Amino acid sequence: GAGVSQSPSNKVTEKGKDVELRCDPISGHTALYWYRQSLGQGLEFLIYFQGNSAPDKSGLPSDRFSAERTGGSVSTLTIQRTQQEDSAVYLCASSLVLAGGGGEQFFGPGTRLTVL
Amino acid sequence: AQSVTQLDSQVPVFEEAPVELRCNYSSSVSVYLFWYVQYPNQGLQLLLKYLSGSTLVKGINGFEAEFNKSQTSFHLRKPSVHISDTAEYFCAVSRLNTGKLIFGQGTTLQVKP
């Protein structure tokens, strides 16, 4: 079956512009995660959606970052007024929710964001 | 808060030699432990995970890891590596009842012929 898909695969933008990154999770997966992978910071958790619960936004680096998940499926990560330090690969993952946690997360190929 | 330390940023090894990639974690609560692999130009893929039970966990591609609670370690091992094992390996933890993964900085395994 189809895995996690992300679009666009690459995005180049100018400093100060807003960008939207899209994630389509695996059908039936109720948990969705966003991470960021950069040379300086490694892999960082950003935000986590689980079903109808309030999202865990504890990893968002600033209020310029926001995310939503519509209809329990597709998610959009929005970065406003982009800065050069936002340049990174943004990864989306989805999983089933197991009682007690520990479900395998399936990762998408990522969106490479370059802020000029 | 949880943290993960991968003690080696790069591990060069010859083909068919054994390898160990080290991972230590810090947490005041119980955690689940994971190893993910990222092959060149590919996405992250789960190698293995420890949730409970036997402390020796076997994963895909001949890898295994041992959970040591007293040493807060979860080292990854393979008895004989192949060129195709060249990749970046990430150790991660998550608290029980949450899926949020905290990753280590990664270890690049370079398998030489």
mmCIF file of C-alpha atoms in Angstrom:
data_model
loop_
_atom_site.group_PDB
_atom_site.id
_atom_site.type_symbol
_atom_site.label_atom_id
_atom_site.label_comp_id
_atom_site.label_asym_id
_atom_site.label_seq_id
_atom_site.Cartn_x
_atom_site.Cartn_y
_atom_site.Cartn_z
ATOM 1 C CA GLY A 1 0.000 0.000 0.000
ATOM 2 C CA ALA A 2 0.965 3.638 -0.207
ATOM 3 C CA GLY A 3 3.339 5.010 2.359
ATOM 4 C CA VAL A 4 3.532 8.482 3.843
ATOM 5 C CA SER A 5 3.791 11.104 1.145
ATOM 6 C CA GLN A 6 5.000 14.673 1.444
ATOM 7 C CA SER A 7 4.872 17.620 -0.906
ATOM 8 C CA PRO A 8 6.692 19.441 -2.242
ATOM 9 C CA SER A 9 9.867 17.382 -2.201
ATOM 10 C CA ASN A 10 11.937 20.554 -2.464
ATOM 11 C CA LYS A 11 11.059 24.138 -1.660
ATOM 12 C CA VAL A 12 13.249 27.168 -2.144
ATOM 13 C CA THR A 13 11.965 30.406 -0.718
ATOM 14 C CA GLU A 14 13.148 33.862 0.144
ATOM 15 C CA LYS A 15 13.651 35.026 3.689
ATOM 16 C CA GLY A 16 10.459 36.502 5.067
ATOM 17 C CA LYS A 17 8.059 34.496 2.906
ATOM 18 C CA ASP A 18 5.535 32.010 4.282
ATOM 19 C CA VAL A 19 5.651 28.339 3.280
ATOM 20 C CA GLU A 20 3.257 25.405 3.611
ATOM 21 C CA LEU A 21 4.410 21.808 3.709
ATOM 22 C CA ARG A 22 1.954 18.976 3.216
ATOM 23 C CA CYS A 23 1.836 15.454 4.613
ATOM 24 C CA ASP A 24 -0.465 12.599 3.593
ATOM 25 C CA PRO A 25 -0.263 9.850 6.219
ATOM 26 C CA ILE A 26 -0.898 6.162 5.723
ATOM 27 C CA SER A 27 -4.626 5.516 5.589
ATOM 28 C CA GLY A 28 -5.963 4.456 8.983
ATOM 29 C CA HIS A 29 -3.057 5.856 10.977
ATOM 30 C CA THR A 30 -4.496 8.067 13.693
ATOM 31 C CA ALA A 31 -1.184 9.504 14.897
ATOM 32 C CA LEU A 32 0.830 11.979 12.836
ATOM 33 C CA TYR A 33 4.181 13.568 13.662
ATOM 34 C CA TRP A 34 6.377 16.296 12.260
ATOM 35 C CA TYR A 35 10.146 16.311 12.747
ATOM 36 C CA ARG A 36 12.943 18.466 11.407
ATOM 37 C CA GLN A 37 16.344 17.195 10.306
ATOM 38 C CA SER A 38 19.196 19.661 10.013
ATOM 39 C CA LEU A 39 22.975 19.423 10.081
ATOM 40 C CA GLY A 40 23.368 21.425 13.226
ATOM 41 C CA GLN A 41 20.460 20.102 15.265
ATOM 42 C CA GLY A 42 20.001 16.516 14.097
ATOM 43 C CA LEU A 43 16.464 15.107 14.207
ATOM 44 C CA GLU A 44 14.081 17.242 16.272
ATOM 45 C CA PHE A 45 10.481 16.601 17.208
ATOM 46 C CA LEU A 46 8.137 19.434 16.242
ATOM 47 C CA ILE A 47 4.495 18.459 16.781
ATOM 48 C CA TYR A 48 2.314 15.387 17.277
ATOM 49 C CA PHE A 49 -1.369 14.791 16.511
ATOM 50 C CA GLN A 50 -3.252 11.842 17.964
ATOM 51 C CA GLY A 51 -6.869 11.352 16.975
ATOM 52 C CA ASN A 52 -9.095 14.117 18.318
ATOM 53 C CA SER A 53 -6.798 15.007 21.221
ATOM 54 C CA ALA A 54 -5.148 18.395 21.457
ATOM 55 C CA PRO A 55 -1.823 18.265 19.587
ATOM 56 C CA ASP A 56 1.475 18.167 21.438
ATOM 57 C CA LYS A 57 3.157 21.334 20.170
ATOM 58 C CA SER A 58 6.053 21.212 22.611
ATOM 59 C CA GLY A 59 8.713 20.958 19.894
ATOM 60 C CA LEU A 60 7.717 23.939 17.765
ATOM 61 C CA PRO A 61 10.720 26.301 17.864
ATOM 62 C CA SER A 62 8.798 29.577 17.648
ATOM 63 C CA ASP A 63 5.329 31.013 17.099
ATOM 64 C CA ARG A 64 6.172 31.321 13.405
ATOM 65 C CA PHE A 65 5.565 27.578 13.175
ATOM 66 C CA SER A 66 2.078 26.077 13.196
ATOM 67 C CA ALA A 67 0.445 22.901 11.993
ATOM 68 C CA GLU A 68 -3.035 21.582 11.489
ATOM 69 C CA ARG A 69 -4.543 18.255 10.648
ATOM 70 C CA THR A 70 -7.822 18.349 8.790
ATOM 71 C CA GLY A 71 -10.343 15.548 9.064
ATOM 72 C CA GLY A 72 -7.898 13.370 10.940
ATOM 73 C CA SER A 73 -5.865 12.799 7.799
ATOM 74 C CA VAL A 74 -3.804 15.314 5.818
ATOM 75 C CA SER A 75 -1.587 17.699 7.759
ATOM 76 C CA THR A 76 -0.052 21.027 6.822
ATOM 77 C CA LEU A 77 2.965 22.566 8.524
ATOM 78 C CA THR A 78 3.129 26.320 8.022
ATOM 79 C CA ILE A 79 6.188 28.449 8.620
ATOM 80 C CA GLN A 80 5.579 32.180 8.577
ATOM 81 C CA ARG A 81 8.230 34.803 7.842
ATOM 82 C CA THR A 82 10.856 32.167 7.083
ATOM 83 C CA GLN A 83 14.407 32.650 8.325
ATOM 84 C CA GLN A 84 17.614 31.104 7.047
ATOM 85 C CA GLU A 85 17.852 28.936 10.163
ATOM 86 C CA ASP A 86 14.578 27.288 9.118
ATOM 87 C CA SER A 87 16.443 25.571 6.268
ATOM 88 C CA ALA A 88 16.189 21.848 6.936
ATOM 89 C CA VAL A 89 14.473 18.669 5.828
ATOM 90 C CA TYR A 90 10.998 18.461 7.322
ATOM 91 C CA LEU A 91 9.874 14.893 7.929
ATOM 92 C CA CYS A 92 6.377 13.635 8.522
ATOM 93 C CA ALA A 93 5.559 10.276 10.078
ATOM 94 C CA SER A 94 2.384 8.400 10.908
ATOM 95 C CA SER A 95 1.548 5.440 13.086
ATOM 96 C CA LEU A 96 -1.233 3.388 14.526
ATOM 97 C CA VAL A 97 -1.930 4.168 18.154
ATOM 98 C CA LEU A 98 -1.183 1.184 20.384
ATOM 99 C CA ALA A 99 -2.400 0.942 23.970
ATOM 100 C CA GLY A 100 0.531 2.240 25.989
ATOM 101 C CA GLY A 101 2.325 3.649 22.966
ATOM 102 C CA GLY A 102 5.337 2.283 21.132
ATOM 103 C CA GLY A 103 3.771 1.999 17.688
ATOM 104 C CA GLU A 104 6.130 1.985 14.716
ATOM 105 C CA GLN A 105 6.342 5.335 12.995
ATOM 106 C CA PHE A 106 6.476 5.269 9.204
ATOM 107 C CA PHE A 107 8.349 8.216 7.757
ATOM 108 C CA GLY A 108 7.805 10.094 4.550
ATOM 109 C CA PRO A 109 10.631 11.124 2.214
ATOM 110 C CA GLY A 110 10.691 14.657 3.579
ATOM 111 C CA THR A 111 10.515 18.171 2.203
ATOM 112 C CA ARG A 112 13.849 19.909 1.792
ATOM 113 C CA LEU A 113 13.343 23.588 2.613
ATOM 114 C CA THR A 114 15.974 26.118 1.599
ATOM 115 C CA VAL A 115 15.563 29.702 2.734
ATOM 116 C CA LEU A 116 17.701 32.159 0.780
ATOM 117 C CA ALA B 1 12.883 15.257 30.040
ATOM 118 C CA GLN B 2 14.529 12.553 27.999
ATOM 119 C CA SER B 3 17.806 12.703 26.099
ATOM 120 C CA VAL B 4 19.752 10.308 23.915
ATOM 121 C CA THR B 5 23.487 10.196 23.363
ATOM 122 C CA GLN B 6 25.063 8.290 20.527
ATOM 123 C CA LEU B 7 28.668 8.011 21.506
ATOM 124 C CA ASP B 8 30.198 7.744 18.044
ATOM 125 C CA SER B 9 29.408 10.101 15.176
ATOM 126 C CA GLN B 10 31.165 7.863 12.643
ATOM 127 C CA VAL B 11 32.068 4.181 12.722
ATOM 128 C CA PRO B 12 34.256 2.849 9.900
ATOM 129 C CA VAL B 13 34.385 -0.940 9.614
ATOM 130 C CA PHE B 14 35.461 -3.507 7.054
ATOM 131 C CA GLU B 15 32.961 -5.757 5.342
ATOM 132 C CA GLU B 16 32.153 -8.969 7.254
ATOM 133 C CA ALA B 17 33.496 -7.524 10.521
ATOM 134 C CA PRO B 18 31.254 -7.192 13.589
ATOM 135 C CA VAL B 19 30.001 -3.785 14.623
ATOM 136 C CA GLU B 20 28.493 -2.137 17.689
ATOM 137 C CA LEU B 21 26.833 1.265 17.630
ATOM 138 C CA ARG B 22 26.478 2.711 21.103
ATOM 139 C CA CYS B 23 23.469 4.494 22.532
ATOM 140 C CA ASN B 24 22.861 5.787 26.041
ATOM 141 C CA TYR B 25 19.749 7.526 27.229
ATOM 142 C CA SER B 26 18.634 9.599 30.174
ATOM 143 C CA SER B 27 15.117 9.607 31.546
ATOM 144 C CA SER B 28 13.414 9.876 34.923
ATOM 145 C CA VAL B 29 10.523 7.733 33.689
ATOM 146 C CA SER B 30 10.223 4.475 31.803
ATOM 147 C CA VAL B 31 10.764 4.728 28.079
ATOM 148 C CA TYR B 32 10.519 2.718 24.924
ATOM 149 C CA LEU B 33 13.684 2.421 22.826
ATOM 150 C CA PHE B 34 14.135 2.370 19.073
ATOM 151 C CA TRP B 35 16.781 2.166 16.388
ATOM 152 C CA TYR B 36 16.024 3.718 13.008
ATOM 153 C CA VAL B 37 18.173 3.558 9.866
ATOM 154 C CA GLN B 38 18.433 6.077 7.055
ATOM 155 C CA TYR B 39 20.026 4.722 3.884
ATOM 156 C CA PRO B 40 21.526 7.273 1.472
ATOM 157 C CA ASN B 41 18.774 9.304 -0.188
ATOM 158 C CA GLN B 42 16.048 7.305 1.534
ATOM 159 C CA GLY B 43 13.624 7.874 4.378
ATOM 160 C CA LEU B 44 13.922 6.659 7.958
ATOM 161 C CA GLN B 45 13.068 3.012 8.545
ATOM 162 C CA LEU B 46 12.573 1.159 11.819
ATOM 163 C CA LEU B 47 15.276 -1.442 12.542
ATOM 164 C CA LEU B 48 14.016 -2.660 15.905
ATOM 165 C CA LYS B 49 12.356 -1.560 19.118
ATOM 166 C CA TYR B 50 12.240 -2.468 22.778
ATOM 167 C CA LEU B 51 8.913 -2.091 24.556
ATOM 168 C CA SER B 52 9.084 -4.723 27.299
ATOM 169 C CA GLY B 53 10.018 -8.329 27.936
ATOM 170 C CA SER B 54 13.269 -9.873 26.746
ATOM 171 C CA THR B 55 16.086 -7.365 26.825
ATOM 172 C CA LEU B 56 17.636 -8.779 23.641
ATOM 173 C CA VAL B 57 15.713 -7.535 20.644
ATOM 174 C CA LYS B 58 16.181 -8.782 17.106
ATOM 175 C CA GLY B 59 15.427 -6.576 14.133
ATOM 176 C CA ILE B 60 15.625 -6.562 10.386
ATOM 177 C CA ASN B 61 18.758 -7.210 8.324
ATOM 178 C CA GLY B 62 20.465 -9.223 11.063
ATOM 179 C CA PHE B 63 20.694 -6.399 13.600
ATOM 180 C CA GLU B 64 20.020 -6.843 17.302
ATOM 181 C CA ALA B 65 20.144 -4.628 20.357
ATOM 182 C CA GLU B 66 20.278 -5.204 24.070
ATOM 183 C CA PHE B 67 18.471 -3.064 26.607
ATOM 184 C CA ASN B 68 20.480 -2.546 29.781
ATOM 185 C CA LYS B 69 18.436 -0.679 32.354
ATOM 186 C CA SER B 70 21.204 -0.325 34.923
ATOM 187 C CA GLN B 71 23.542 1.230 32.378
ATOM 188 C CA THR B 72 20.722 3.057 30.545
ATOM 189 C CA SER B 73 22.064 1.737 27.270
ATOM 190 C CA PHE B 74 20.610 0.246 24.105
ATOM 191 C CA HIS B 75 23.577 -0.675 21.918
ATOM 192 C CA LEU B 76 23.030 -1.964 18.381
ATOM 193 C CA ARG B 77 25.069 -4.884 17.094
ATOM 194 C CA LYS B 78 25.569 -6.941 13.972
ATOM 195 C CA PRO B 79 27.974 -9.894 13.825
ATOM 196 C CA SER B 80 28.958 -9.404 10.167
ATOM 197 C CA VAL B 81 28.273 -6.247 8.185
ATOM 198 C CA HIS B 82 27.765 -5.815 4.450
ATOM 199 C CA ILE B 83 28.512 -2.901 2.173
ATOM 200 C CA SER B 84 24.753 -2.362 1.961
ATOM 201 C CA ASP B 85 24.643 -1.581 5.706
ATOM 202 C CA THR B 86 26.341 1.743 5.008
ATOM 203 C CA ALA B 87 23.840 4.266 6.361
ATOM 204 C CA GLU B 88 23.077 6.605 9.224
ATOM 205 C CA TYR B 89 21.670 5.004 12.350
ATOM 206 C CA PHE B 90 19.551 6.816 14.892
ATOM 207 C CA CYS B 91 18.740 5.738 18.428
ATOM 208 C CA ALA B 92 15.516 7.163 19.864
ATOM 209 C CA VAL B 93 13.350 7.013 22.969
ATOM 210 C CA SER B 94 9.747 7.786 23.707
ATOM 211 C CA ARG B 95 7.866 7.993 26.969
ATOM 212 C CA LEU B 96 5.168 5.446 27.551
ATOM 213 C CA ASN B 97 1.755 6.536 26.283
ATOM 214 C CA THR B 98 3.201 9.060 23.872
ATOM 215 C CA GLY B 99 4.584 8.580 20.407
ATOM 216 C CA LYS B 100 6.917 11.569 20.455
ATOM 217 C CA LEU B 101 10.431 10.352 19.585
ATOM 218 C CA ILE B 102 13.562 11.958 20.986
ATOM 219 C CA PHE B 103 16.486 11.110 18.722
ATOM 220 C CA GLY B 104 20.208 10.897 19.237
ATOM 221 C CA GLN B 105 22.546 12.755 16.907
ATOM 222 C CA GLY B 106 23.054 9.726 14.681
ATOM 223 C CA THR B 107 25.983 7.456 13.856
ATOM 224 C CA THR B 108 27.257 7.079 10.329
ATOM 225 C CA LEU B 109 28.274 3.485 9.647
ATOM 226 C CA GLN B 110 30.789 3.277 6.808
ATOM 227 C CA VAL B 111 31.388 -0.267 5.604
ATOM 228 C CA LYS B 112 34.545 -0.625 3.538
ATOM 229 C CA PRO B 113 35.344 -3.471 1.134
#
